[in-house]
Amino acid sequence: MCLVVPNGLKIGYRNRVVATVKEELAFSPGEITLLLGLNGAGKTTLMKTISGLIPPVEGKLPAARTLYLSEEVDFPPNLSPREITVCLARTRLERAQATRWLQMLQVEDRPYGKLSKGNRHKARLVFAQLTALSRQTPLVGLDEPLSGLDFVAREQLIRDWSDRHRPAPWHLLVSIHPADLPFTPHQMIVVAQGEIRPVPVCTSWPEVREMLTGVPAATLTFQ
């Protein structure tokens, strides 16, 4: 199932428009979209709108099951990550997949409330992917998922995402710096100057930087 965000959709809060979709966006299962924008540009607002957590200011979205990993979601502090995945998984295969992810990211098997911040973040990424797998969610939105991860976990996670021989059954929408992805995503979306639009995946970082800041790269000077 391909989720389509229509051209002209306005996102924001109440009657305040943060950004407008200037070209139709399509999200197909098994693909990865890189979402780029400065702080406050509207990346998180777009993810929350697509996930149905907040309504569009103007326009409509088709009904679809989506998942956005919010920092506001917490988990039982007395249960270990393995015990939490047992609660979330519906089948033996899903439990096995969750175990593989926990081992891959080296998540400690101790009560969630006693985990370090980095281990809690890794566990939350596993919970999000497991929930998407179990509920057959066609789109998963992750806001700065690599932030706070050690380099081993970052490399393992990226390797798993980029495995073209075993693509995920959902579309992965992630907001991270292009330099953090050692592979080319299927799509890039820029949120800047109040506009949301896809750009070619071959767009260079200097060009993207100019789109984000509105300042030509050639004019940048450093004191």
Coordinates of C-alpha atoms in Angstrom, one line a residue:
M1 CA 0.0 0.0 0.0
C2 CA 1.4 3.4 -1.1
L3 CA 0.6 6.3 1.3
V4 CA 0.1 9.5 -0.7
V5 CA 0.3 13.0 0.9
P6 CA -1.5 15.4 -1.5
N7 CA -0.1 18.6 -2.9
G8 CA -1.4 21.7 -1.1
L9 CA -1.7 20.0 2.4
K10 CA -1.0 22.6 5.1
I11 CA 0.5 21.4 8.4
G12 CA 0.8 23.3 11.7
Y13 CA -1.0 23.8 15.0
R14 CA -4.6 25.1 15.2
N15 CA -4.8 27.9 12.7
R16 CA -1.0 28.5 12.5
V17 CA 0.4 27.1 9.3
V18 CA 4.0 25.8 9.6
A19 CA 4.6 24.5 6.1
T20 CA 2.7 23.6 2.9
V21 CA 3.3 20.5 0.7
K22 CA 4.2 21.9 -2.7
E23 CA 4.4 18.6 -4.5
E24 CA 2.7 15.3 -3.9
L25 CA 4.6 12.9 -1.6
A26 CA 4.4 9.1 -2.0
F27 CA 5.6 6.6 0.5
S28 CA 5.9 2.9 -0.7
P29 CA 6.7 -0.1 1.6
G30 CA 10.3 -1.3 1.7
E31 CA 11.7 2.2 1.0
I32 CA 13.5 4.9 3.0
T33 CA 12.9 8.6 2.9
L34 CA 15.3 11.1 4.4
L35 CA 13.6 14.1 5.8
L36 CA 15.7 17.3 6.0
G37 CA 15.0 20.6 7.7
L38 CA 16.3 23.1 10.2
N39 CA 15.1 23.1 13.8
G40 CA 11.5 24.4 13.9
A41 CA 11.0 24.0 10.1
G42 CA 8.2 21.5 10.5
K43 CA 9.8 18.0 10.3
T44 CA 8.3 16.7 13.5
T45 CA 5.0 18.4 12.6
L46 CA 4.9 16.6 9.3
M47 CA 5.6 13.3 10.9
K48 CA 2.9 13.8 13.5
T49 CA 0.4 14.9 10.8
I50 CA 1.0 11.9 8.6
S51 CA 0.7 9.7 11.7
G52 CA -2.6 11.2 12.6
L53 CA -1.5 12.6 15.9
I54 CA -2.4 16.2 14.9
P55 CA -4.8 17.2 12.1
P56 CA -3.8 19.2 9.0
V57 CA -4.5 22.9 9.1
E58 CA -5.9 22.6 5.6
G59 CA -6.5 19.5 3.4
K60 CA -7.1 15.9 4.1
L61 CA -5.0 12.7 4.4
P62 CA -6.1 9.2 3.4
A63 CA -6.8 6.9 6.4
A64 CA -3.8 4.7 7.0
R65 CA -2.1 2.9 9.8
T66 CA 1.1 4.7 10.6
L67 CA 3.5 4.9 13.6
Y68 CA 5.5 7.8 14.9
L69 CA 8.0 7.2 17.7
S70 CA 7.4 10.0 20.2
E71 CA 9.6 10.8 23.1
E72 CA 6.4 11.1 25.2
V73 CA 5.7 7.3 25.0
D74 CA 7.1 5.5 28.0
F75 CA 7.3 1.8 28.9
P76 CA 7.0 -0.2 32.1
P77 CA 10.1 0.5 34.1
N78 CA 10.0 -2.9 35.9
L79 CA 10.0 -4.9 32.7
S80 CA 13.1 -5.8 30.7
P81 CA 13.3 -5.0 27.0
R82 CA 12.9 -8.7 26.2
E83 CA 9.8 -8.9 28.4
I84 CA 8.3 -5.8 26.7
T85 CA 8.8 -7.3 23.3
V86 CA 7.0 -10.5 24.4
C87 CA 4.0 -8.3 25.2
L88 CA 4.2 -6.5 21.9
A89 CA 4.8 -9.5 19.6
R90 CA 1.9 -11.5 18.3
T91 CA 3.7 -14.5 16.9
R92 CA 6.8 -16.6 17.5
L93 CA 8.4 -15.2 14.4
E94 CA 7.9 -11.6 15.6
R95 CA 9.5 -12.5 19.0
A96 CA 12.4 -14.0 17.2
Q97 CA 12.8 -10.9 15.1
A98 CA 12.7 -8.7 18.2
T99 CA 15.4 -10.8 19.9
R100 CA 17.6 -10.4 16.8
W101 CA 17.2 -6.6 16.9
L102 CA 17.9 -6.5 20.7
Q103 CA 21.0 -8.6 20.2
M104 CA 22.1 -6.6 17.1
L105 CA 21.9 -3.3 19.1
Q106 CA 23.4 -4.9 22.2
V107 CA 20.5 -3.8 24.4
E108 CA 21.0 -4.8 28.1
D109 CA 18.5 -7.3 29.5
R110 CA 17.6 -5.5 32.7
P111 CA 14.6 -3.5 33.9
Y112 CA 13.8 -0.7 31.4
G113 CA 13.8 1.9 34.2
K114 CA 17.4 1.0 35.1
L115 CA 18.8 1.2 31.5
S116 CA 21.1 4.0 30.5
K117 CA 19.6 6.7 28.2
G118 CA 21.4 5.2 25.2
N119 CA 20.1 1.7 25.9
R120 CA 16.5 3.0 26.5
H121 CA 16.7 4.7 23.1
K122 CA 17.9 1.5 21.4
A123 CA 15.2 -0.4 23.1
R124 CA 12.6 2.1 21.9
L125 CA 13.7 1.7 18.3
V126 CA 13.3 -2.0 18.6
F127 CA 9.8 -1.6 20.2
A128 CA 8.8 0.8 17.3
Q129 CA 9.9 -1.6 14.6
L130 CA 8.3 -4.6 16.3
T131 CA 5.0 -2.7 16.7
A132 CA 5.1 -1.8 13.0
L133 CA 5.8 -5.4 12.1
S134 CA 3.1 -6.8 14.4
R135 CA 0.4 -4.3 13.4
Q136 CA 1.4 -4.3 9.7
T137 CA 2.0 -0.6 9.7
P138 CA 2.8 0.8 6.2
L139 CA 4.8 3.8 7.5
V140 CA 7.2 4.4 10.4
G141 CA 8.4 7.9 11.3
L142 CA 11.6 8.2 13.3
D143 CA 12.8 11.6 14.5
E144 CA 16.6 11.8 14.8
P145 CA 16.8 8.0 15.5
L146 CA 20.6 8.0 15.5
S147 CA 21.0 10.7 18.0
G148 CA 22.6 9.5 21.3
L149 CA 23.5 6.1 19.8
D150 CA 27.1 4.8 20.1
F151 CA 28.9 4.2 16.8
V152 CA 28.5 0.4 17.0
A153 CA 24.7 0.7 17.3
R154 CA 24.6 3.3 14.6
E155 CA 26.5 1.1 12.2
Q156 CA 24.4 -1.9 13.0
L157 CA 21.1 -0.1 12.6
I158 CA 22.1 1.5 9.3
R159 CA 23.3 -1.8 8.0
D160 CA 20.0 -3.4 8.9
W161 CA 18.0 -0.6 7.2
S162 CA 20.1 -0.7 4.0
D163 CA 19.9 -4.4 3.5
R164 CA 18.3 -4.5 0.1
H165 CA 18.0 -8.3 0.3
R166 CA 15.7 -8.0 3.3
P167 CA 13.7 -4.8 3.0
A168 CA 11.3 -3.9 5.8
P169 CA 7.5 -4.3 5.0
W170 CA 7.0 -0.6 5.9
H171 CA 8.2 2.8 4.6
L172 CA 10.8 4.3 6.9
L173 CA 10.6 8.1 7.2
V174 CA 13.7 9.4 9.1
S175 CA 15.0 12.8 9.9
I176 CA 18.8 12.7 10.1
H177 CA 21.8 14.5 8.5
P178 CA 22.6 13.1 5.0
A179 CA 26.2 12.5 6.2
D180 CA 24.8 9.9 8.6
L181 CA 23.5 7.7 5.8
P182 CA 26.3 5.8 4.0
F183 CA 23.8 4.7 1.3
T184 CA 21.4 6.6 -1.0
P185 CA 17.8 6.7 0.3
H186 CA 14.9 6.1 -2.1
Q187 CA 13.6 9.7 -1.6
M188 CA 14.7 13.0 0.0
I189 CA 12.2 15.6 1.3
V190 CA 13.2 19.1 2.2
V191 CA 11.2 21.2 4.7
A192 CA 12.3 24.8 4.4
Q193 CA 11.0 28.4 4.0
G194 CA 7.5 27.1 4.8
E195 CA 7.5 24.6 2.0
I196 CA 7.7 20.8 1.8
R197 CA 8.9 19.3 -1.4
P198 CA 10.8 16.2 -2.6
V199 CA 14.3 16.7 -4.1
P200 CA 16.4 14.3 -6.3
V201 CA 18.4 11.9 -4.1
C202 CA 21.5 12.8 -6.0
T203 CA 21.3 16.4 -4.7
S204 CA 24.6 17.4 -3.1
W205 CA 24.9 18.5 0.5
P206 CA 25.9 22.1 -0.6
E207 CA 22.8 22.3 -2.7
V208 CA 20.6 21.0 0.1
R209 CA 22.2 23.4 2.6
E210 CA 21.3 26.3 0.3
M211 CA 17.7 25.1 0.1
L212 CA 17.6 24.9 3.9
T213 CA 19.2 28.2 4.7
G214 CA 18.3 30.2 1.6
V215 CA 22.0 31.3 1.5
P216 CA 24.1 30.4 -1.6
A217 CA 27.0 28.2 -0.5
A218 CA 29.5 30.4 -2.3
T219 CA 28.5 33.4 -0.1
L220 CA 29.2 31.7 3.2
T221 CA 32.2 33.1 5.0
F222 CA 33.7 32.2 8.4
Q223 CA 35.4 34.6 10.7

